[in-house]
Short mmCIF file of C-alpha atoms in Angstrom, two decimals:
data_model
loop_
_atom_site.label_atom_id
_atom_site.label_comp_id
_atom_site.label_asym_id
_atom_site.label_seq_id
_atom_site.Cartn_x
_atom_site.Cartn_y
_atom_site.Cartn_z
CA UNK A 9 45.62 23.63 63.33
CA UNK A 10 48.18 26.57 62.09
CA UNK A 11 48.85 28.39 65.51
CA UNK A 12 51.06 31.28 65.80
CA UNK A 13 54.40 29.97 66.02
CA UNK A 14 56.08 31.24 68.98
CA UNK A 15 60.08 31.26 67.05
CA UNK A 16 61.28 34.73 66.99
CA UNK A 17 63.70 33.94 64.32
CA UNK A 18 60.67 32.80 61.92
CA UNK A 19 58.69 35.39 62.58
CA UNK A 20 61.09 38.45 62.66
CA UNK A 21 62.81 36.64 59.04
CA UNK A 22 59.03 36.76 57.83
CA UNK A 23 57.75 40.03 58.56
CA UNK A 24 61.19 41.15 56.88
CA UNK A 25 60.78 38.89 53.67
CA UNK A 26 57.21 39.94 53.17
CA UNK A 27 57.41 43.82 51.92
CA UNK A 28 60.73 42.03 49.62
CA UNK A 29 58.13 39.73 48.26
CA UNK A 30 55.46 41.80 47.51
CA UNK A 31 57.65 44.25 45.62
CA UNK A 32 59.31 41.14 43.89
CA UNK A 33 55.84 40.10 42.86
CA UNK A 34 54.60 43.53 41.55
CA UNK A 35 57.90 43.56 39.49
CA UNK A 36 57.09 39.82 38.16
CA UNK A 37 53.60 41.49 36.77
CA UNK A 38 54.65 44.90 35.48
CA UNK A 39 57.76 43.48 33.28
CA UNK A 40 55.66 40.24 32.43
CA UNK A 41 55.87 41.24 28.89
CA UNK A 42 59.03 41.24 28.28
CA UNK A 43 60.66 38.94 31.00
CA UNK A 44 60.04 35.94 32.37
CA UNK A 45 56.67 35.93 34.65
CA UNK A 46 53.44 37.98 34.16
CA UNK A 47 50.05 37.87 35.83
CA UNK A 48 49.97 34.44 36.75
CA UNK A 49 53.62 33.57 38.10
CA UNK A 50 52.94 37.09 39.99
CA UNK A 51 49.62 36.38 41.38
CA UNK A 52 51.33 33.43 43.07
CA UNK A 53 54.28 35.00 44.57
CA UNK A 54 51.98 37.64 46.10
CA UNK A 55 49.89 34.52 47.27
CA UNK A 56 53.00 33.29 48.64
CA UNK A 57 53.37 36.28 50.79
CA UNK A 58 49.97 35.30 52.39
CA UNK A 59 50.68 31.65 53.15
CA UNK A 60 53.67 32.87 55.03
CA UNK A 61 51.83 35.22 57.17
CA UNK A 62 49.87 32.04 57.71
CA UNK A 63 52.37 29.57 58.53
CA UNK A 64 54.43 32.10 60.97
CA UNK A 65 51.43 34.48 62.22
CA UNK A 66 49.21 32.08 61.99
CA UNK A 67 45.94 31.59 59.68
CA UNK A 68 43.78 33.95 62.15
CA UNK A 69 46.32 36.67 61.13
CA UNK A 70 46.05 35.83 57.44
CA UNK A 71 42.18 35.64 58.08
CA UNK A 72 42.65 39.71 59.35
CA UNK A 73 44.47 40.42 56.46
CA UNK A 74 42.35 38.82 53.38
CA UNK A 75 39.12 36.59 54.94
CA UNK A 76 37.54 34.61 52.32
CA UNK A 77 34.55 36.86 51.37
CA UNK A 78 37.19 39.54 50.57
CA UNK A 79 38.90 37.05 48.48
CA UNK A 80 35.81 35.56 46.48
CA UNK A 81 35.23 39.63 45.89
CA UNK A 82 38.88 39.90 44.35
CA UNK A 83 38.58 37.18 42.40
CA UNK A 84 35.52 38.16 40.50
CA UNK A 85 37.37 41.95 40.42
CA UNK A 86 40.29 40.18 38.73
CA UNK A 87 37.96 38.76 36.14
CA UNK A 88 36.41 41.81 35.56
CA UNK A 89 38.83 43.66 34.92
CA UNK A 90 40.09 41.15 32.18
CA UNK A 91 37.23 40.50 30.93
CA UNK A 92 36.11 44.53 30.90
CA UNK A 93 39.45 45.57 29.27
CA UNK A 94 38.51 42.94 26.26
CA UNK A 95 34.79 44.45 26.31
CA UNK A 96 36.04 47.65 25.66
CA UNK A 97 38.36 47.06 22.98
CA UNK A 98 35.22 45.65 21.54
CA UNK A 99 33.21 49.23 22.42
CA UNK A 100 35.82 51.09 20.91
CA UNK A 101 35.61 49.64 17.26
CA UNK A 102 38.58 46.78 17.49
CA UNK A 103 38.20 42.73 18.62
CA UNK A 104 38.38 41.19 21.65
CA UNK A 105 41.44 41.79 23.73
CA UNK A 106 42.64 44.20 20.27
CA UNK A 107 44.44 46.80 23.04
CA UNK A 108 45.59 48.79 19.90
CA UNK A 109 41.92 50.73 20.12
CA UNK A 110 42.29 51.82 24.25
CA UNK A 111 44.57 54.85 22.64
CA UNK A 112 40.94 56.67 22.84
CA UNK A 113 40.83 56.34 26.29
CA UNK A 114 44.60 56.13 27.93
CA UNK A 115 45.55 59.13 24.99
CA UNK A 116 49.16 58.41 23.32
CA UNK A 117 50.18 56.37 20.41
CA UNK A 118 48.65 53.40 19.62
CA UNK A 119 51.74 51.31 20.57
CA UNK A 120 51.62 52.64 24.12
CA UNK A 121 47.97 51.62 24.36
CA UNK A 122 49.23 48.26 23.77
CA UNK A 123 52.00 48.41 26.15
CA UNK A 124 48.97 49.50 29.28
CA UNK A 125 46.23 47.48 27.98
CA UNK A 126 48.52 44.67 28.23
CA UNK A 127 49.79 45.31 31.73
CA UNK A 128 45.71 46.00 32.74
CA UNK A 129 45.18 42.46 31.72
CA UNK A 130 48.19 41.12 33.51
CA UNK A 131 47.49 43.08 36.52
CA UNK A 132 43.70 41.33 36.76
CA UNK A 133 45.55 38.27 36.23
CA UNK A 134 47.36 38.55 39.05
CA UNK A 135 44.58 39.57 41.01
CA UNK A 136 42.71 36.78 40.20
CA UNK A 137 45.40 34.49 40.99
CA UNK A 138 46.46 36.00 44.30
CA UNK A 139 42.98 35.87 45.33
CA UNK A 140 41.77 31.94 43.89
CA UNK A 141 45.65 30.66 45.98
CA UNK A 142 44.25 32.03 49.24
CA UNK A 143 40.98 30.68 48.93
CA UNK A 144 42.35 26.93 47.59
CA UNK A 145 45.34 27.79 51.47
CA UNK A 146 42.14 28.48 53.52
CA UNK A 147 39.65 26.02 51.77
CA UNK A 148 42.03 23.35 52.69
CA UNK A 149 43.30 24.40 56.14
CA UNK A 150 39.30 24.51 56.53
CA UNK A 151 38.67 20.86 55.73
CA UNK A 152 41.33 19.62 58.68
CA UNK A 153 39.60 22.02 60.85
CA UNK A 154 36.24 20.53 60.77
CA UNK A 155 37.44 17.04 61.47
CA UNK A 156 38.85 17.50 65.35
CA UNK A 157 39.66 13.63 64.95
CA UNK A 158 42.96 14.61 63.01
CA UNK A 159 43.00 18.22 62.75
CA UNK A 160 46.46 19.05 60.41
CA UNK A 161 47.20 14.90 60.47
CA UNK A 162 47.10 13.03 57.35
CA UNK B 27 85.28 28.51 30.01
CA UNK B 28 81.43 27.96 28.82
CA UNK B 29 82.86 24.04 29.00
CA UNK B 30 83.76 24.68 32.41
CA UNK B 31 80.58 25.60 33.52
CA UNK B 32 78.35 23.12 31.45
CA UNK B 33 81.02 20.13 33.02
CA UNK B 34 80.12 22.01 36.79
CA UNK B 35 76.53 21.74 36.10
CA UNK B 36 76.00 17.89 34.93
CA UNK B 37 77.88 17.32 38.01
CA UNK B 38 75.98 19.37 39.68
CA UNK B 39 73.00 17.22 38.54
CA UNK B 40 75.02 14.16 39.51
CA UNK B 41 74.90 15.30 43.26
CA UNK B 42 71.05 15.96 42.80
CA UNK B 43 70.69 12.64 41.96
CA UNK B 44 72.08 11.75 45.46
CA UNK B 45 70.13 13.71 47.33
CA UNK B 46 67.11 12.34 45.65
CA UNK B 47 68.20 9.22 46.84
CA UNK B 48 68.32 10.63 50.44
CA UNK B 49 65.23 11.62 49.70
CA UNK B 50 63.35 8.12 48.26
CA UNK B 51 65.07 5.97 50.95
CA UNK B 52 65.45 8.47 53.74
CA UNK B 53 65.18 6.25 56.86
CA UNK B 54 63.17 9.32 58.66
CA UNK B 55 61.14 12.10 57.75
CA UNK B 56 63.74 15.17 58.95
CA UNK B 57 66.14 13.17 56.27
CA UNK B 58 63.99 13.38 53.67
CA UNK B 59 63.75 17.32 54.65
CA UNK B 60 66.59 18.00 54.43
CA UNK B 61 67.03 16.52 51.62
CA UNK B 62 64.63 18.45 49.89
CA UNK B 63 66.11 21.44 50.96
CA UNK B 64 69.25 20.70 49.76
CA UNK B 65 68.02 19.86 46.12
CA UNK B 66 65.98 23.00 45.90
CA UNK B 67 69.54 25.32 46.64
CA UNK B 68 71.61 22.40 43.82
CA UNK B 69 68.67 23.80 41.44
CA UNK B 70 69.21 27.00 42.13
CA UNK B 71 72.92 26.88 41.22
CA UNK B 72 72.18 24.60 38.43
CA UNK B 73 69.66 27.18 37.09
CA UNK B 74 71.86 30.03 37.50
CA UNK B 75 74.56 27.79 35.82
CA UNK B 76 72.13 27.59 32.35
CA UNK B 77 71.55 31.56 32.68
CA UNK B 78 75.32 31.61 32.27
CA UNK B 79 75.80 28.64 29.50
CA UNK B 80 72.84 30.63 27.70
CA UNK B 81 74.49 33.97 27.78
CA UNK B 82 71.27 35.03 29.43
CA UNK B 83 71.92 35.44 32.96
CA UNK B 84 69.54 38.45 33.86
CA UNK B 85 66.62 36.31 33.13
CA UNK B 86 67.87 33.16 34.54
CA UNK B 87 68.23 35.57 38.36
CA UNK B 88 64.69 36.44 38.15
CA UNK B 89 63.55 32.60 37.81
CA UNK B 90 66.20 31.73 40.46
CA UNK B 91 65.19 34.22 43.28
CA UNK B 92 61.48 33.28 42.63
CA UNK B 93 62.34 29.08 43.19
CA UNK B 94 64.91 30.68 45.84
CA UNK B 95 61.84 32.35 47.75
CA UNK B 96 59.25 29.25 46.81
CA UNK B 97 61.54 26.79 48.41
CA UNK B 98 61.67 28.84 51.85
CA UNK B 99 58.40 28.50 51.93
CA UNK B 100 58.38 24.95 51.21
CA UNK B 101 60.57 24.01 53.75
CA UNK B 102 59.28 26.09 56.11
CA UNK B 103 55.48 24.06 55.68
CA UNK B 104 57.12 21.01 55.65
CA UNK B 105 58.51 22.02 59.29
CA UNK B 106 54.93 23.47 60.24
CA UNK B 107 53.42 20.05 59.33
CA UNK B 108 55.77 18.22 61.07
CA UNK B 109 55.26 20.17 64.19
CA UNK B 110 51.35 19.64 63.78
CA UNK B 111 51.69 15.49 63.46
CA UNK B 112 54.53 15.89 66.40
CA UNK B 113 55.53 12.14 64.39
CA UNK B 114 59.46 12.21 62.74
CA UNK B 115 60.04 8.91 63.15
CA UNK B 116 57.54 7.66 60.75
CA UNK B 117 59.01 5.39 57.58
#
């Protein structure tokens, strides 16, 4: 069982860290495409900011912040939005995923379509990612709740 | 000077290699811990040591900070999980 933990120390270093790490993670995704990271490696970090809240705050805490409906929702948002960026590249005349064609609807050259549509991708990514980590954190801390025989013990 | 720093980080991966020993033969579980933690900060340095050989340190910082931040967390479960069993004596 994750309680709160009662250490100031841990809990005043993690509700400083946390706004670091989010903003560390949104860089990750928005210069994914030309540094290392991207939707994936950012999806985690921000994931990373939740399993802290759980581990200091405890997981009822984490459960306020994201409970596992709201993260099957994201999830299936984070897909969407992939897979409905990729749809309407194929609306719009080009292939799937061909971001060259979104200059109809985001207006500039075509190169700067590219630059967005790829960011929109990475940005679902990372949705989907943040969301699928909290669910596999609270799927597990689940399982050693259920068994009261050892709860947390391996 | 590149040599410099490409002769600091194989011996940097020497002294890994001695914590991972720590680590295999620990006699308790807070050894082993510590061990970990003190491999994940060698990496670190190590990593940041490649960004340099490479001439490609900017990139290199951004990996770094991330395994920086990752192995926090790391340690910081490890120490939750060990407070749940209440057991650091264990082999």
């Amino acid at each position: 069982m994750i309680k709160d933990s009662g250490d100031v120390i841990v809990k005043t270093l993690a509700r400083l860290l946390a706004p670091f790490i989010v903003a560390y993670a949104l860089y990750v995704v928005m210069h994914g495409h030309h540094s290392p990271g991207g939707g994936f490696q950012g999806g985690v970090i921000l994931a990373a900011s939740f399993v802290l809240l759980a581990i200091t705050h405890g997981v009822g805490m984490m459960r306020r912040k994201l409970s596992e409906r709201v993260a099957e929702v994201l999830s299936s948002v984070g897909v969407l939005i992939y897979a409905g960026i990729g749809f309407l590249c194929i609306f719009l005349g080009g292939s799937y995923l061909d971001y060259g064609r979104l200059y109809r609807v985001f207006g500039g050259s075509e190169a700067e379509a590219r630059s967005l549509g790829i960011l929109g991708v990475e940005i679902g990514v990372a949705l989907a990612v943040m969301a699928v980590m909290c669910t596999i954190f609270l799927a597990i801390y689940k399982v050693g709740e259920e068994d009261p025989r050892d709860g947390g013990r391996k | 000077m590149k040599l410099f720093f490409l002769v600091f980080g194989v011996g940097m991966c020497g002294l890994v290699l001695l914590c991972l020993y720590r680590v295999t033969w620990g006699p308790t579980v807070l050894n082993r811990a510590a061990g970990i933690s003190a491999i994940g900060t060698k990496t670190l340095t190590i990593l940041l040591l490649m960004g340099v050989i490479y001439d490609r340190v900017a990139m290199f910082i951004d990996i770094s900070m991330v395994y920086a931040l990752l192995n926090f967390i790391g340690s910081l479960v490890l120490a939750k999980y060990l407070e749940g069993t209440g057991d650091v004596s264990c082999q």
